[in-house]
Coordinates of C-alpha atoms in Angstrom, one line a residue:
Chain C
G27 CA 91.5 -90.5 73.5
D28 CA 89.8 -91.7 70.2
S29 CA 92.5 -92.5 67.7
V30 CA 92.7 -94.3 64.0
T31 CA 95.6 -96.5 63.1
Q32 CA 96.4 -97.3 59.6
M33 CA 98.8 -99.6 58.2
E34 CA 102.3 -98.0 57.5
G35 CA 102.9 -97.0 54.1
P36 CA 104.1 -96.6 51.5
V37 CA 102.4 -99.4 49.5
T38 CA 103.4 -100.4 46.1
L39 CA 101.5 -102.9 43.9
S40 CA 101.1 -103.9 40.4
E41 CA 98.3 -102.9 38.2
E42 CA 95.3 -105.4 38.7
A43 CA 96.7 -106.8 42.1
F44 CA 94.5 -107.0 45.1
L45 CA 94.7 -104.1 47.5
T46 CA 94.0 -104.3 51.4
I47 CA 95.0 -100.9 53.6
N48 CA 94.2 -102.0 57.4
C49 CA 92.4 -99.4 59.5
T50 CA 91.5 -99.8 63.4
Y51 CA 90.2 -97.5 65.6
T52 CA 89.9 -96.8 69.3
A53 CA 86.9 -95.0 70.7
T54 CA 84.4 -94.9 73.2
G55 CA 81.0 -95.6 71.4
Y56 CA 80.0 -96.3 68.0
P57 CA 81.6 -93.5 65.4
S58 CA 80.8 -93.2 61.8
L59 CA 83.8 -94.2 59.8
F60 CA 85.2 -92.8 56.6
W61 CA 88.1 -93.4 54.0
Y62 CA 89.3 -90.3 52.4
V63 CA 91.5 -90.2 49.2
Q64 CA 94.0 -87.3 48.2
Y65 CA 95.5 -87.6 44.8
P66 CA 98.6 -85.9 43.9
G67 CA 98.4 -82.0 44.4
E68 CA 94.5 -81.9 45.5
G69 CA 92.6 -81.8 48.5
L70 CA 90.8 -84.7 50.2
Q71 CA 87.8 -86.3 48.8
L72 CA 85.3 -88.7 50.4
L73 CA 85.8 -92.0 49.0
L74 CA 83.2 -94.0 51.2
K75 CA 81.7 -94.2 54.5
A76 CA 79.8 -96.4 56.9
T77 CA 77.5 -95.2 59.9
K78 CA 76.8 -98.2 61.9
A79 CA 78.2 -101.7 62.5
D80 CA 78.2 -104.4 59.5
D81 CA 77.6 -101.6 57.0
K82 CA 79.3 -101.8 53.9
G83 CA 80.5 -98.6 52.1
S84 CA 81.7 -98.7 48.4
N85 CA 82.5 -96.4 45.6
K86 CA 84.7 -96.9 42.5
G87 CA 85.4 -100.5 43.2
F88 CA 86.5 -100.0 46.7
E89 CA 84.9 -101.5 49.7
A90 CA 85.1 -101.3 53.6
T91 CA 83.0 -103.1 56.1
Y92 CA 82.4 -101.6 59.6
R93 CA 83.5 -104.3 61.8
K94 CA 82.5 -103.4 65.5
E95 CA 84.0 -106.8 67.1
T96 CA 87.4 -105.8 65.8
T97 CA 86.9 -102.2 65.6
S98 CA 88.3 -102.2 61.9
F99 CA 87.5 -100.5 58.8
H100 CA 89.9 -102.1 56.1
L101 CA 89.8 -100.8 52.7
E102 CA 89.9 -103.2 49.7
K103 CA 89.8 -103.3 45.9
G104 CA 89.8 -106.4 43.8
S105 CA 92.0 -105.2 41.0
V106 CA 93.8 -101.6 41.4
Q107 CA 94.8 -99.2 38.4
V108 CA 97.5 -96.8 38.1
S109 CA 94.8 -94.0 38.5
D110 CA 94.2 -95.3 42.1
S111 CA 97.9 -94.0 43.2
A112 CA 97.1 -91.6 46.0
V113 CA 97.0 -91.3 49.7
Y114 CA 94.3 -92.9 51.9
F115 CA 93.1 -91.6 54.9
C116 CA 90.9 -93.5 57.2
A117 CA 88.8 -91.2 59.8
L118 CA 86.2 -91.3 62.4
R119 CA 83.5 -89.1 63.6
F120 CA 81.1 -89.4 66.5
Q121 CA 77.2 -88.8 65.8
G122 CA 76.7 -85.1 66.7
A123 CA 80.5 -84.3 66.4
Q124 CA 82.1 -81.9 64.4
K125 CA 85.5 -83.2 64.5
L126 CA 87.1 -85.9 62.1
V127 CA 89.7 -87.8 63.5
F128 CA 92.2 -89.0 60.8
G129 CA 94.6 -91.7 60.7
Q130 CA 98.2 -90.8 59.5
G131 CA 97.4 -91.7 55.9
T132 CA 98.7 -94.5 53.8
R133 CA 100.5 -93.6 50.3
L134 CA 99.5 -96.0 47.5
T135 CA 101.7 -96.3 44.3
I136 CA 100.4 -98.6 41.5
N137 CA 103.1 -99.5 39.0
P138 CA 102.0 -100.5 35.4
Chain T
D12 CA 82.8 -74.0 39.7
T13 CA 85.3 -74.8 42.4
A14 CA 83.3 -76.1 45.5
V15 CA 85.9 -75.0 48.2
S16 CA 88.5 -72.6 47.2
Q17 CA 91.8 -71.4 48.7
T18 CA 94.1 -68.8 48.2
P19 CA 97.3 -68.7 47.8
K20 CA 97.9 -72.1 46.6
Y21 CA 101.5 -71.8 47.8
L22 CA 103.0 -69.6 50.2
V23 CA 106.8 -68.9 51.0
T24 CA 107.8 -66.5 53.6
Q25 CA 110.5 -65.7 56.2
M26 CA 110.3 -66.5 59.9
G27 CA 108.5 -63.6 61.9
N28 CA 106.2 -62.6 59.2
D29 CA 102.5 -62.4 59.3
K30 CA 100.4 -64.0 56.6
S31 CA 96.9 -64.7 55.9
I32 CA 95.3 -67.7 53.9
K33 CA 91.9 -67.2 52.3
C34 CA 89.2 -70.0 51.9
E35 CA 85.7 -69.6 50.3
Q36 CA 83.0 -72.4 49.6
N37 CA 79.9 -71.9 47.1
L38 CA 78.1 -75.1 48.5
G39 CA 75.8 -73.1 50.7
H40 CA 77.3 -74.9 53.7
D41 CA 77.1 -73.4 57.4
T42 CA 80.3 -75.0 58.7
M43 CA 84.0 -74.6 57.9
Y44 CA 87.3 -75.9 58.9
W45 CA 90.8 -75.5 59.0
Y46 CA 93.3 -78.4 59.0
K47 CA 97.0 -78.8 58.9
Q48 CA 99.0 -81.4 57.4
D49 CA 102.7 -82.1 58.3
S50 CA 105.4 -83.5 56.3
K51 CA 104.5 -86.8 57.3
K52 CA 101.2 -86.4 55.7
F53 CA 99.1 -86.4 59.2
L54 CA 96.3 -84.5 59.3
K55 CA 94.8 -82.6 62.3
I56 CA 91.9 -80.5 62.8
M57 CA 92.6 -76.8 64.0
F58 CA 89.4 -74.7 63.9
S59 CA 85.6 -75.0 63.0
Y60 CA 83.1 -72.5 62.4
N61 CA 79.4 -72.9 62.4
N62 CA 77.2 -69.9 61.1
K63 CA 80.1 -67.6 61.9
E64 CA 80.6 -69.1 65.5
L65 CA 83.8 -70.7 66.6
I66 CA 82.9 -74.3 67.8
I67 CA 86.1 -76.3 67.7
N68 CA 89.4 -74.9 68.7
E69 CA 92.1 -77.4 69.2
T70 CA 95.3 -76.7 71.2
V71 CA 96.7 -74.3 68.4
P72 CA 99.0 -71.5 69.4
N73 CA 97.4 -68.3 69.5
R74 CA 99.3 -67.0 66.8
F75 CA 96.7 -68.4 64.7
S76 CA 93.6 -66.8 64.4
P77 CA 90.9 -67.6 62.2
K78 CA 88.0 -65.2 61.1
S79 CA 84.7 -65.9 59.2
P80 CA 83.3 -62.8 58.0
D81 CA 80.3 -64.8 56.8
K82 CA 79.1 -68.2 56.3
A83 CA 80.7 -68.7 53.1
H84 CA 84.4 -67.8 53.9
L85 CA 86.7 -68.6 56.6
N86 CA 90.2 -66.8 56.6
L87 CA 93.2 -67.9 58.6
H88 CA 96.0 -65.5 59.9
I89 CA 99.1 -66.6 61.3
N90 CA 101.4 -63.9 63.3
S91 CA 105.0 -64.4 63.8
L92 CA 105.6 -67.3 61.5
E93 CA 107.8 -70.1 62.9
L94 CA 109.6 -72.9 60.9
G95 CA 107.4 -75.4 62.5
D96 CA 104.2 -73.9 60.8
S97 CA 105.5 -75.1 57.4
A98 CA 102.7 -77.5 56.3
V99 CA 99.8 -77.9 54.2
Y100 CA 96.7 -76.1 55.4
F101 CA 93.0 -77.4 54.0
C102 CA 90.0 -75.9 54.5
A103 CA 86.8 -77.8 54.4
S104 CA 83.3 -77.4 54.4
S105 CA 80.1 -79.5 55.5
Q106 CA 76.4 -78.7 56.2
G107 CA 74.5 -79.2 59.4
I108 CA 75.1 -80.3 62.8
P109 CA 75.7 -83.2 62.9
Q110 CA 77.3 -82.7 59.8
E111 CA 77.6 -85.0 56.9
T112 CA 80.4 -85.1 54.5
Q113 CA 83.2 -82.9 54.7
Y114 CA 84.5 -81.2 51.5
F115 CA 88.0 -80.1 51.2
G116 CA 89.8 -77.3 49.3
P117 CA 93.0 -77.9 47.2
G118 CA 95.4 -77.1 50.1
T119 CA 97.8 -74.1 50.7
R120 CA 101.2 -75.3 51.1
L121 CA 103.2 -72.8 53.6
L122 CA 107.0 -72.9 53.6
V123 CA 108.5 -70.7 56.3
L124 CA 112.3 -70.0 55.8

């Protein structure tokens, strides 16, 4: 079945470090891909998305590129801040479908 | 104004009780969802309603019964609560089929003792 796999957390970095959180998916067809972020005590918020191969989603300094050949959608940020500490979820959804399929989440902690 | 709101925020109850969680969205969306997030942060869809009609019903025990009185509300009633029901329950909404971005509520943390 369709699934999303993220790198195991937790991830701990120092402020201004480079961030990569890996995400790969298994799906029949070409889904839309999403990154959601969950700050402590809050619900999920859409961070960025890409709907077709080679699209790059970006927001708040984060980027992810839809790579069909490697079925990946890795999240990157060049210089993280303490305020980026949160749980990050990769997700997919097929066109015309209602359901989002989430990865297991990656907890990120940024130390000053 | 809160876009997607849930009540209560916290719910502590005994095994065997029946409880409800309410969700309201003021975004004018026509589709609403319930998700369950377990202790390991794994998030999985439970139900989805479009224009008050059930369109997604994952393999959820029939102790869980969603109710959508109108497009802006989707409530979740749980009968005979079990320890394994302890989790954070998130409501979400979106517009259209196919839908665009889902907007999530702040979650309801349920603890069954």
